[in-house]
CSV table of C-alpha atoms in Angstrom, one decimal:
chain,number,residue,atom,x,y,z
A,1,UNK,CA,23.6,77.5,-3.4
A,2,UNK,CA,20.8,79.7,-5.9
A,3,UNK,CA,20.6,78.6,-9.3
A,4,UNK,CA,22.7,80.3,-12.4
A,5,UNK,CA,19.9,82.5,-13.7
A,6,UNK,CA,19.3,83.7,-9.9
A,7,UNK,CA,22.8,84.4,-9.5
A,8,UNK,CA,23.2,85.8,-12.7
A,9,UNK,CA,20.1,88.4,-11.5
A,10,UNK,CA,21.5,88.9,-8.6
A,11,UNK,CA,25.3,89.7,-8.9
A,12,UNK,CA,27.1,92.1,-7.4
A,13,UNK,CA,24.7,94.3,-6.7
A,14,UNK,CA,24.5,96.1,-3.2
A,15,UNK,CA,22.6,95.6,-0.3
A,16,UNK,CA,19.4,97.3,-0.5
A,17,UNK,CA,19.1,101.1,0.9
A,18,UNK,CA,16.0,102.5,1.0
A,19,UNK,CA,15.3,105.0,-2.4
A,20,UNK,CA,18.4,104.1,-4.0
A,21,UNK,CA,18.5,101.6,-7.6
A,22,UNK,CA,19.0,98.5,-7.4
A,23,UNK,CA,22.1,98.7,-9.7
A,24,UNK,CA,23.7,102.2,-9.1
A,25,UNK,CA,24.4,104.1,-12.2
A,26,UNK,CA,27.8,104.7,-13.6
A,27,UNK,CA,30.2,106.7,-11.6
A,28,UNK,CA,32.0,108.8,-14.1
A,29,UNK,CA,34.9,110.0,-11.6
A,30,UNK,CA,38.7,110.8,-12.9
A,31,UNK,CA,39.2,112.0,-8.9
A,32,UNK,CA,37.6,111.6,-5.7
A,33,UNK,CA,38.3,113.8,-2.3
A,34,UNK,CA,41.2,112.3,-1.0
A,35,UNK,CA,42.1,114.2,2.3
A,36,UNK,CA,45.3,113.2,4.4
A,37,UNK,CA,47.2,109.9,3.5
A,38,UNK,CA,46.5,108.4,-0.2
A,39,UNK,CA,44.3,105.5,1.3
A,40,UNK,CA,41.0,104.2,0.7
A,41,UNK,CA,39.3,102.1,-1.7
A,42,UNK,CA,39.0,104.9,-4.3
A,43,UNK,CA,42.1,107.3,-4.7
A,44,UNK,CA,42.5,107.9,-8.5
A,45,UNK,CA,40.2,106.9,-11.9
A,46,UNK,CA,42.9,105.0,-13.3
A,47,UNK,CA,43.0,103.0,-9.8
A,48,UNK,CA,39.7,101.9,-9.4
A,49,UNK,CA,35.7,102.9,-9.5
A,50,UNK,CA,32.8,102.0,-7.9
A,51,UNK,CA,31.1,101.2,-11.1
A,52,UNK,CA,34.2,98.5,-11.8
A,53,UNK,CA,34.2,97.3,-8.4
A,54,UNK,CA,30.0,96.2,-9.0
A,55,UNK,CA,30.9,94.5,-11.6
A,56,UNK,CA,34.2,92.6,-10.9
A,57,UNK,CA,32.2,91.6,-7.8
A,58,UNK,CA,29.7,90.0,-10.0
A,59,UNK,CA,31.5,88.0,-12.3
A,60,UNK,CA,33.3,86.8,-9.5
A,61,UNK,CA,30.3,85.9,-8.4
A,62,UNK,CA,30.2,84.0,-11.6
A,63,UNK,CA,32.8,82.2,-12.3
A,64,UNK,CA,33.6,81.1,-8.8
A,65,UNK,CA,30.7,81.7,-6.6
A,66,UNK,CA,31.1,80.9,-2.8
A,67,UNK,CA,35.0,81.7,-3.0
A,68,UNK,CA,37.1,84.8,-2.4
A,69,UNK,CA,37.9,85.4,-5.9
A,70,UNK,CA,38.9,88.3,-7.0
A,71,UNK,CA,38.0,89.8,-10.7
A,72,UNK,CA,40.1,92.6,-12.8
A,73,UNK,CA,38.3,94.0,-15.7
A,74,UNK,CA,39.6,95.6,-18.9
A,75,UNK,CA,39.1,97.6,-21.8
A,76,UNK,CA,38.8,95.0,-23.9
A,77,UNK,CA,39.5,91.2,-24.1
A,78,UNK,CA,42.8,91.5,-25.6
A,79,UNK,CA,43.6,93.5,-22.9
A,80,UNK,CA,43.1,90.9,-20.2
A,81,UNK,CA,44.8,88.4,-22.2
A,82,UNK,CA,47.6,90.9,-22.7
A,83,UNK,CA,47.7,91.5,-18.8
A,84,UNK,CA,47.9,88.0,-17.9
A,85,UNK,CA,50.7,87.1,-19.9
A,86,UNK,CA,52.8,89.8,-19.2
A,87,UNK,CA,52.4,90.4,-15.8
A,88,UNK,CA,53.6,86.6,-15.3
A,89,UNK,CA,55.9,86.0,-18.1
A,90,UNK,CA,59.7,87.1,-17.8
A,91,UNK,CA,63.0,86.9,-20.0
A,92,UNK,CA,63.5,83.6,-19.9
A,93,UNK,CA,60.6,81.9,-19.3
A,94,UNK,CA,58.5,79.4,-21.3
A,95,UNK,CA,55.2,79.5,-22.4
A,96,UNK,CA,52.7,77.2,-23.8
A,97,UNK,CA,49.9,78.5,-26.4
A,98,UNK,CA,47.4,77.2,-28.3
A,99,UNK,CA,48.2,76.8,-32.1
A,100,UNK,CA,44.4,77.2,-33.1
A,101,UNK,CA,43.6,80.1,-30.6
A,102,UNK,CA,42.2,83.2,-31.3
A,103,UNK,CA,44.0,85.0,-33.9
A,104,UNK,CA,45.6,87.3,-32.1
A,105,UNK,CA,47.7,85.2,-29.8
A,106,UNK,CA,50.5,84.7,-32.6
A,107,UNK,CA,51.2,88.7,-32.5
A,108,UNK,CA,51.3,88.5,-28.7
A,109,UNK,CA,53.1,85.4,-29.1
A,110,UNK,CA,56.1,87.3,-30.8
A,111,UNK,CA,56.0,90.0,-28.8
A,112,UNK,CA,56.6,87.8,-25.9
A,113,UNK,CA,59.7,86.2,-28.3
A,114,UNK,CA,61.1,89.4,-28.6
A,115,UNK,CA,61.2,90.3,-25.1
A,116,UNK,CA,63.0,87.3,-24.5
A,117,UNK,CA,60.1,84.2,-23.7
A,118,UNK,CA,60.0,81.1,-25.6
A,119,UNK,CA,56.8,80.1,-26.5
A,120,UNK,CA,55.8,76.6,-27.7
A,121,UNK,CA,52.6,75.5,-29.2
A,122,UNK,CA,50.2,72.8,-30.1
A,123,UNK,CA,46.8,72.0,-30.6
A,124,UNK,CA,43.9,72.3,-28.2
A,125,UNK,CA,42.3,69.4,-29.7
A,126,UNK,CA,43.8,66.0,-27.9
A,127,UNK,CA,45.9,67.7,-24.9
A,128,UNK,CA,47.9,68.2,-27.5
A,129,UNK,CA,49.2,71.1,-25.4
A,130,UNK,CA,50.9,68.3,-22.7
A,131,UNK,CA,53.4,67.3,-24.2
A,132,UNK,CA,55.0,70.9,-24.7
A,133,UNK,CA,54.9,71.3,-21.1
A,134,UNK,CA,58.3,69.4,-21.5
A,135,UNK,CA,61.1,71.2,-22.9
A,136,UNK,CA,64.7,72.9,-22.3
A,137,UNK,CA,63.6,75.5,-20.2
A,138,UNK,CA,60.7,74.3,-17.8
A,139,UNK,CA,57.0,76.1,-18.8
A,140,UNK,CA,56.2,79.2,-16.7
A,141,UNK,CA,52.3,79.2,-17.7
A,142,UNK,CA,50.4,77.5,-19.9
A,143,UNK,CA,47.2,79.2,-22.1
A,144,UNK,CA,44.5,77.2,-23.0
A,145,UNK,CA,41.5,78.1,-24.9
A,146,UNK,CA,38.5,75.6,-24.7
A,147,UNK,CA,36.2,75.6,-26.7
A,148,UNK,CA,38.7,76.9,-29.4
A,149,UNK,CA,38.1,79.4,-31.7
A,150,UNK,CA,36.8,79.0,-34.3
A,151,UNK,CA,37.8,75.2,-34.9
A,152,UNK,CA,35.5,74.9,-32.1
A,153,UNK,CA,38.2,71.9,-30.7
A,154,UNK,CA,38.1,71.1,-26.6
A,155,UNK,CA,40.7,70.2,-23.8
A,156,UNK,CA,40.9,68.4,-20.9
A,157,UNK,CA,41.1,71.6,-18.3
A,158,UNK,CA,41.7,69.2,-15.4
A,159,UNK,CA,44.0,66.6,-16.8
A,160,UNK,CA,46.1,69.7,-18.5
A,161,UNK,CA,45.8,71.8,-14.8
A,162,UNK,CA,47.7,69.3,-12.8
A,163,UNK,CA,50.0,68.3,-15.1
A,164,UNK,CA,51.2,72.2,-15.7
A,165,UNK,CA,51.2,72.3,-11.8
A,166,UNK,CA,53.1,69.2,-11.2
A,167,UNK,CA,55.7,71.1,-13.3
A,168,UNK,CA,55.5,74.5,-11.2
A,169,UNK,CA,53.3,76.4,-14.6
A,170,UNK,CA,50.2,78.4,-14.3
A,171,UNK,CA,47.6,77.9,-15.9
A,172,UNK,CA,45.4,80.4,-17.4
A,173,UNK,CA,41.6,79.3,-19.5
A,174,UNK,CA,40.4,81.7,-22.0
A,175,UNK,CA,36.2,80.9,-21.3
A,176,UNK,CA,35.2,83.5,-23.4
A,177,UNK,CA,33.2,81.2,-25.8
A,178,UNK,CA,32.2,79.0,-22.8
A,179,UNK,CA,30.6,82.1,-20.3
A,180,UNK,CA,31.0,81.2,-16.8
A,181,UNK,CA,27.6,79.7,-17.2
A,182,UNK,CA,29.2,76.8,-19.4
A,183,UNK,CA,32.4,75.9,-17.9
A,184,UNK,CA,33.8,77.0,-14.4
A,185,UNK,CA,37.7,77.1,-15.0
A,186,UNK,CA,39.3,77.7,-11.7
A,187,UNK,CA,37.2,75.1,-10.0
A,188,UNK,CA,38.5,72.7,-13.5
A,189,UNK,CA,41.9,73.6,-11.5
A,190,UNK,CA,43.0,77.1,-13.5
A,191,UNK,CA,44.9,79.7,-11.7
A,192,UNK,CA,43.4,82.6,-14.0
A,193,UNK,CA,40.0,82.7,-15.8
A,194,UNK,CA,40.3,84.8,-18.6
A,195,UNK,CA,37.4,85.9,-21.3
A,196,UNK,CA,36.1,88.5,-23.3
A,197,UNK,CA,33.3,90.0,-22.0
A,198,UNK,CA,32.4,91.8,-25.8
A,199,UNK,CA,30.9,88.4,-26.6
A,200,UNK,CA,28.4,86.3,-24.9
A,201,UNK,CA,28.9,87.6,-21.1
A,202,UNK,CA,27.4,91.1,-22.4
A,203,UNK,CA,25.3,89.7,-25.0
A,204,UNK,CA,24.2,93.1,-27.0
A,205,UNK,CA,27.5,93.4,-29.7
A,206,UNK,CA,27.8,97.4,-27.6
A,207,UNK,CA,30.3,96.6,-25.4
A,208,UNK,CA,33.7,96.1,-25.6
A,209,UNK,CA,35.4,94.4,-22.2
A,210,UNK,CA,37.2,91.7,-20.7
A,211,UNK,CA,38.3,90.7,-17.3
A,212,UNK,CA,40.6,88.3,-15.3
A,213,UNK,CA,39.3,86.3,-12.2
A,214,UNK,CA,41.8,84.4,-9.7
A,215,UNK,CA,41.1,83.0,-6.6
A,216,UNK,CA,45.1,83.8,-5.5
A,217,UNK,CA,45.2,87.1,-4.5
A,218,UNK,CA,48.7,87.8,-5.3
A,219,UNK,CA,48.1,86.9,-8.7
A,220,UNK,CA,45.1,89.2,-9.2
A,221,UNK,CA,47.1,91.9,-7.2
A,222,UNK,CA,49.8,91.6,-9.9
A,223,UNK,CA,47.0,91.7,-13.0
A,224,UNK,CA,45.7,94.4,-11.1
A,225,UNK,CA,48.8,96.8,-11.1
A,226,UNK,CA,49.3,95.5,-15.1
A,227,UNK,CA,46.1,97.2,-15.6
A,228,UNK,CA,47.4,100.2,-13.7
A,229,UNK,CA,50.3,100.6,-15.3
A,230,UNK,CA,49.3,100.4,-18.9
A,231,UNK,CA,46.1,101.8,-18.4
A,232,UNK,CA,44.0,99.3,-20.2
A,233,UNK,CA,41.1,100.1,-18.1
A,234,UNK,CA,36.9,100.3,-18.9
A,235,UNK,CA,34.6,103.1,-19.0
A,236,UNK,CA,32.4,103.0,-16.1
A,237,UNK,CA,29.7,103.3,-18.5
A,238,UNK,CA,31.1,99.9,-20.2
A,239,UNK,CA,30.9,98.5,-17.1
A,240,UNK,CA,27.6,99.5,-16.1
A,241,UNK,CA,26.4,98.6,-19.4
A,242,UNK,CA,28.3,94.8,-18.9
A,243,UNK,CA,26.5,94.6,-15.3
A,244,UNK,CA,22.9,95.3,-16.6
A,245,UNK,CA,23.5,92.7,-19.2
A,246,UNK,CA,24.2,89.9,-16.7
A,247,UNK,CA,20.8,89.8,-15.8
A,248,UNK,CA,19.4,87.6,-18.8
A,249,UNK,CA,22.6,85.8,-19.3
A,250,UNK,CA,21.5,82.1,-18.2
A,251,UNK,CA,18.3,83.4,-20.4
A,252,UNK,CA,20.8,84.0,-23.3
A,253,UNK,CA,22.9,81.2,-22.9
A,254,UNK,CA,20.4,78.4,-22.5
A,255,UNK,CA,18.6,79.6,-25.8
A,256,UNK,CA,21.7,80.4,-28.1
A,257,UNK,CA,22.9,76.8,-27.1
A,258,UNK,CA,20.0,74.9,-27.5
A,259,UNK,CA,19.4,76.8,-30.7
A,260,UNK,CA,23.0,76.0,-32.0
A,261,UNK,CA,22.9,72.6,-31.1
A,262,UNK,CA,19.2,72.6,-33.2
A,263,UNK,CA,20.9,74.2,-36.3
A,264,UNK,CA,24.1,72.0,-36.0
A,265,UNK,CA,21.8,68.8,-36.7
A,266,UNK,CA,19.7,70.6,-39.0
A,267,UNK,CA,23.2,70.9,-41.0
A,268,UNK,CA,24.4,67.2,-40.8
A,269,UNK,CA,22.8,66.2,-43.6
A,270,UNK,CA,23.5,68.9,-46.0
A,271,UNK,CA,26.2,67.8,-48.8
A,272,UNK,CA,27.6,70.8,-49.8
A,273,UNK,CA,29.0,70.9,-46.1
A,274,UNK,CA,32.3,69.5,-44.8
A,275,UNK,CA,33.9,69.6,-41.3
A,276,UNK,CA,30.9,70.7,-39.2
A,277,UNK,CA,31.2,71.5,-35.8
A,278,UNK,CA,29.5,71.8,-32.6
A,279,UNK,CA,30.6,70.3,-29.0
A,280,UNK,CA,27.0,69.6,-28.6
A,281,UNK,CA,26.6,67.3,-31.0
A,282,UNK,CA,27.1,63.2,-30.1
A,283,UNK,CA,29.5,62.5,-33.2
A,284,UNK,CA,31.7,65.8,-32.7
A,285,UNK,CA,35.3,64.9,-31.7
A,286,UNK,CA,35.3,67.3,-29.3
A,287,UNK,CA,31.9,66.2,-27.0
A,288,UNK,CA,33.0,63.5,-24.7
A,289,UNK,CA,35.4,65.9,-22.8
A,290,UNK,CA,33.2,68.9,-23.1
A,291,UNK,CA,30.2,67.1,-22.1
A,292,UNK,CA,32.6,65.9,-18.6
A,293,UNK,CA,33.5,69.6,-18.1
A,294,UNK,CA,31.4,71.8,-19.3
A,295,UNK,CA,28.1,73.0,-17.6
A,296,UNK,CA,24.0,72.1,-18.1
A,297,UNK,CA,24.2,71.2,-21.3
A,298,UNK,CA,25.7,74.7,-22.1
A,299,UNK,CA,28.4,73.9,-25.5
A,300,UNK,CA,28.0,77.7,-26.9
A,301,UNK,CA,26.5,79.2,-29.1
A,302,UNK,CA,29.3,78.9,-31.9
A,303,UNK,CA,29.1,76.2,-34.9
A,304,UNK,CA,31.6,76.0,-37.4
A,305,UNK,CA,31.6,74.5,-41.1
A,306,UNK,CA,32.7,74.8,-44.6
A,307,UNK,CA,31.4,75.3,-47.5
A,308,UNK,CA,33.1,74.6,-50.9
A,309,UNK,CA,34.6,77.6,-51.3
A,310,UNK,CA,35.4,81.6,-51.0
A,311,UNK,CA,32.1,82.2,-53.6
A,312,UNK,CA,30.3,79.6,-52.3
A,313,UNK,CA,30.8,81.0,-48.8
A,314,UNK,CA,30.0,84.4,-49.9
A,315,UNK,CA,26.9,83.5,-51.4
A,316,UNK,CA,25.8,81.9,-48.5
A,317,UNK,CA,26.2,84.6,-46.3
A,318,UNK,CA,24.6,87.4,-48.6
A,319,UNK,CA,21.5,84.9,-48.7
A,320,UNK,CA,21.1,85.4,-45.1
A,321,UNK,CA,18.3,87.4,-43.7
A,322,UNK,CA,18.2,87.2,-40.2
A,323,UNK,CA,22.4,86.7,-40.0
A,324,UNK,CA,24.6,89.8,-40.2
A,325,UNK,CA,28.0,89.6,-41.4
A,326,UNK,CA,30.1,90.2,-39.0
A,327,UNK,CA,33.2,89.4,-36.5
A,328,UNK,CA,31.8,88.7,-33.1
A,329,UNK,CA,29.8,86.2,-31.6
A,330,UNK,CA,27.6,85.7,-28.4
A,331,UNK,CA,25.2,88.4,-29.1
A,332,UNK,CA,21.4,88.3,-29.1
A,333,UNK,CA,21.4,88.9,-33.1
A,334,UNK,CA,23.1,85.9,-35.3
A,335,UNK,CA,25.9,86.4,-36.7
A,336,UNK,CA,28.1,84.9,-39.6
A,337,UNK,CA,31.2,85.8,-41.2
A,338,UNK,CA,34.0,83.6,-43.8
A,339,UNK,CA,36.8,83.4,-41.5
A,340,UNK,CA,39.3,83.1,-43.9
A,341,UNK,CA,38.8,87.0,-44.8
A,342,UNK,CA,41.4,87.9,-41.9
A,343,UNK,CA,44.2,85.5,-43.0
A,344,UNK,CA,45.7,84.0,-39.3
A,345,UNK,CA,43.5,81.4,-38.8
A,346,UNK,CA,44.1,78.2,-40.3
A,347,UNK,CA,41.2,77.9,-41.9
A,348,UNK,CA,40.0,77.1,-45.5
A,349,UNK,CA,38.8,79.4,-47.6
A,350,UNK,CA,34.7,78.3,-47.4
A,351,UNK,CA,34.9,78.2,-43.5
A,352,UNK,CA,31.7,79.8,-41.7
A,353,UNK,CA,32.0,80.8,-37.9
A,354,UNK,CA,28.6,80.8,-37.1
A,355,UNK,CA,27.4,82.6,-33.8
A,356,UNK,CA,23.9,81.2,-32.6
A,357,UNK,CA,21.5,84.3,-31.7
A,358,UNK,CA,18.5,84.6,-29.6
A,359,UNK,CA,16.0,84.2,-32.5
A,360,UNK,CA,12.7,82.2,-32.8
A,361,UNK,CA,14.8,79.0,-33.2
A,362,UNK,CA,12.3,77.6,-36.5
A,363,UNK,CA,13.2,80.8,-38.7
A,364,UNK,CA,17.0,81.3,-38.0
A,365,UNK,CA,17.2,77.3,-39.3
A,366,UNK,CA,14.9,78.3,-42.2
A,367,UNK,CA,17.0,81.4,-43.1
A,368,UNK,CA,19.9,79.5,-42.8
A,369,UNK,CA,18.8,76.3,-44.8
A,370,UNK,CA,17.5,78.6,-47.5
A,371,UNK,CA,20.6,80.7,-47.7
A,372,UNK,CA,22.3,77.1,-48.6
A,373,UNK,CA,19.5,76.3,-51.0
A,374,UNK,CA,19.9,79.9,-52.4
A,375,UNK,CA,24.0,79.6,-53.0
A,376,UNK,CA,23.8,76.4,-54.3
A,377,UNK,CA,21.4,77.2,-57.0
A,378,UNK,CA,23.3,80.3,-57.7
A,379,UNK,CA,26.1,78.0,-58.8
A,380,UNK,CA,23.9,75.9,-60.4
A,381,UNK,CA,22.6,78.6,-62.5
């Protein structure tokens, strides 16, 4: 089998045809000729598109190379997340969520309540998430989200898989922070892996995506018509932009995480900081499983800590130089933001996300120690 940054080159893209691209440019198509009986791989815009089809074939590709999984993508992340959960979930069933997920999930989470699904949670940290398996009404799925943002806190995908299966649940991994050069869900034992392709898969913070692999067919078929239905579907020009990016993602990856991991003991020592985290790093509670599970050395580019408080933080951040303020994270450029500006995570008021660019890895740590130095004797003064 070729090697992640080959693959990653490679990816769905056609067999070779003499005068033609390499990677076809975007097919911007609401119709196609559609003669006789409504068959045929492309019928209708909101169906499918050539341009799609590349790219679902190359994540595929990705996440579970040498299988015959199958890859829907979205409009956005919260749109695959959206499609997953209901397109499986029913009056009556149960559901098990992560309490520290991304902060969107407790909306979904009551939407899901008010159409009749009771939804339990716990923590990611700890498999916490087994033991609410277990309950009056047995779980239908089960949604984990490893690493965890942004408390950055890791699972046993395995251990959690076959205990969810031994109980007839699903199990769906949100790998968005991972990439599917980090962690390889479904082979980890998940029936859907689920990520948002806005952040590290694309890379350039101009995209906004997400997709769904499975390796059963009936349950991408049933994602698949979700999408259909509601119409949460990607511009073929997102989706050609997505596809080009693929091609320095192992470049991307291996330098944001070594670079993270570089910053995150560059950090340890600093006393004005509490609660740092970073998979990556020996002491982190989180490393032992991620190092089992996750890929190459590959913990993310994400690391997490606090700072005293909401000025303290503040200051920090408007020290920065080579950091913008701002909500994502896997792109080329660093980013930072105070969390705790959105309300919905439980997080205190000084707590950094901290997204790991592509930068010369010597000045982002400089920039970053002498934002610290910079707030601190702010405070001082």
């Amino acid at each position: 089998m070729t090697g992640d940054g080959t693959r990653a080159v490679r990816a769905g893209l056609p067999e070779a045809e003499a005068y033609e691209p390499t990677l076809p440019g975007p097919v911007f198509a609401a119709h196609y000729h559609l003669p006789g009986d409504a068959t045929g791989p492309y019928t209708y815009g909101r169906d499918a598109n050539p341009t799609w089809s590349l790219l679902e074939r190359a994540i595929s590709e990705l996440e579970s190379p040498g299988t015959d999984a199958e890859t829907v993508v979205f409009s956005s992340g919260m749109g695959a997340i959206s499609a997953v959960l209901l397109s499986q979930l029913r009056q009556g069933d149960a559901a098990v969520l992560p309490s520290d997920g991304y902060q969107l999930l407790p909306a979904l989470s009551e939407r899901l309540e008010s159409y009749g699904v009771e939804v339990r949670t716990a923590p990611t940290g700890g498999d916490a998430q087994l033991a609410a398996l277990d309950g009056a009404r047995p779980a239908k799925l089960l949604w984990l989200e490893t690493p965890s943002n942004p408390g950055l806190d890791v699972c046993d995908i395995r251990r959690l898989a076959e205990a969810a299966h031994a109980r007839g649940a699903l199990v769906a991994v949100d790998n968005t922070l991972a990439t599917p050069l980090g962690q390889r869900p479904l082979e980890l034992g998940a029936d859907f892996a689920v990520a948002s392709g806005t952040k590290a898969l694309t890379g350039h913070g101009d995209v906004l995506l997400g997709y769904v692999t499975c390796r059963d067919p009936r349950l991408a078929a049933a994602v698949r018509v979700w999408r259909k239905t509601v119409g949460a579907i990607p511009g073929p020009m997102e989706a050609w932009l997505a596809h080009r990016s693929l091609a320095t993602l192992q470049l991307r990856v291996d330098r944001q995480a070594a670079t993270a991991l570089a910053l995150a003991e560059a950090l340890r020592d600093r006393p004005e900081i509490t609660g740092l985290r970073h998979p990556g790093l020996p002491a982190d509670p989180a490393h032992r499983v991620a190092a089992a599970q996750m890929r190459g050395g590959r913990f993310g580019c994400v690391v997490s800590f606090t700072l005293p408080d909401k000025g303290h933080a503040e200051r920090f951040l408007a020290a920065l130089r080579l950091v913008d303020d701002a909500t994502s994270f896997g792109g080329v450029r660093s980013t930072a933001e105070r969390r705790g500006r959105w309300g919905g995570d439980a997080v205190p008021e000084g707590f950094i996300r901290f997204s790991v660019g592509a930068e010369d890895p010597d000045d982002l740590i400089a920039d970053v120690l002498h934002a610290l130095d910079a707030a601190h004797d702010t405070e001082r003064g």
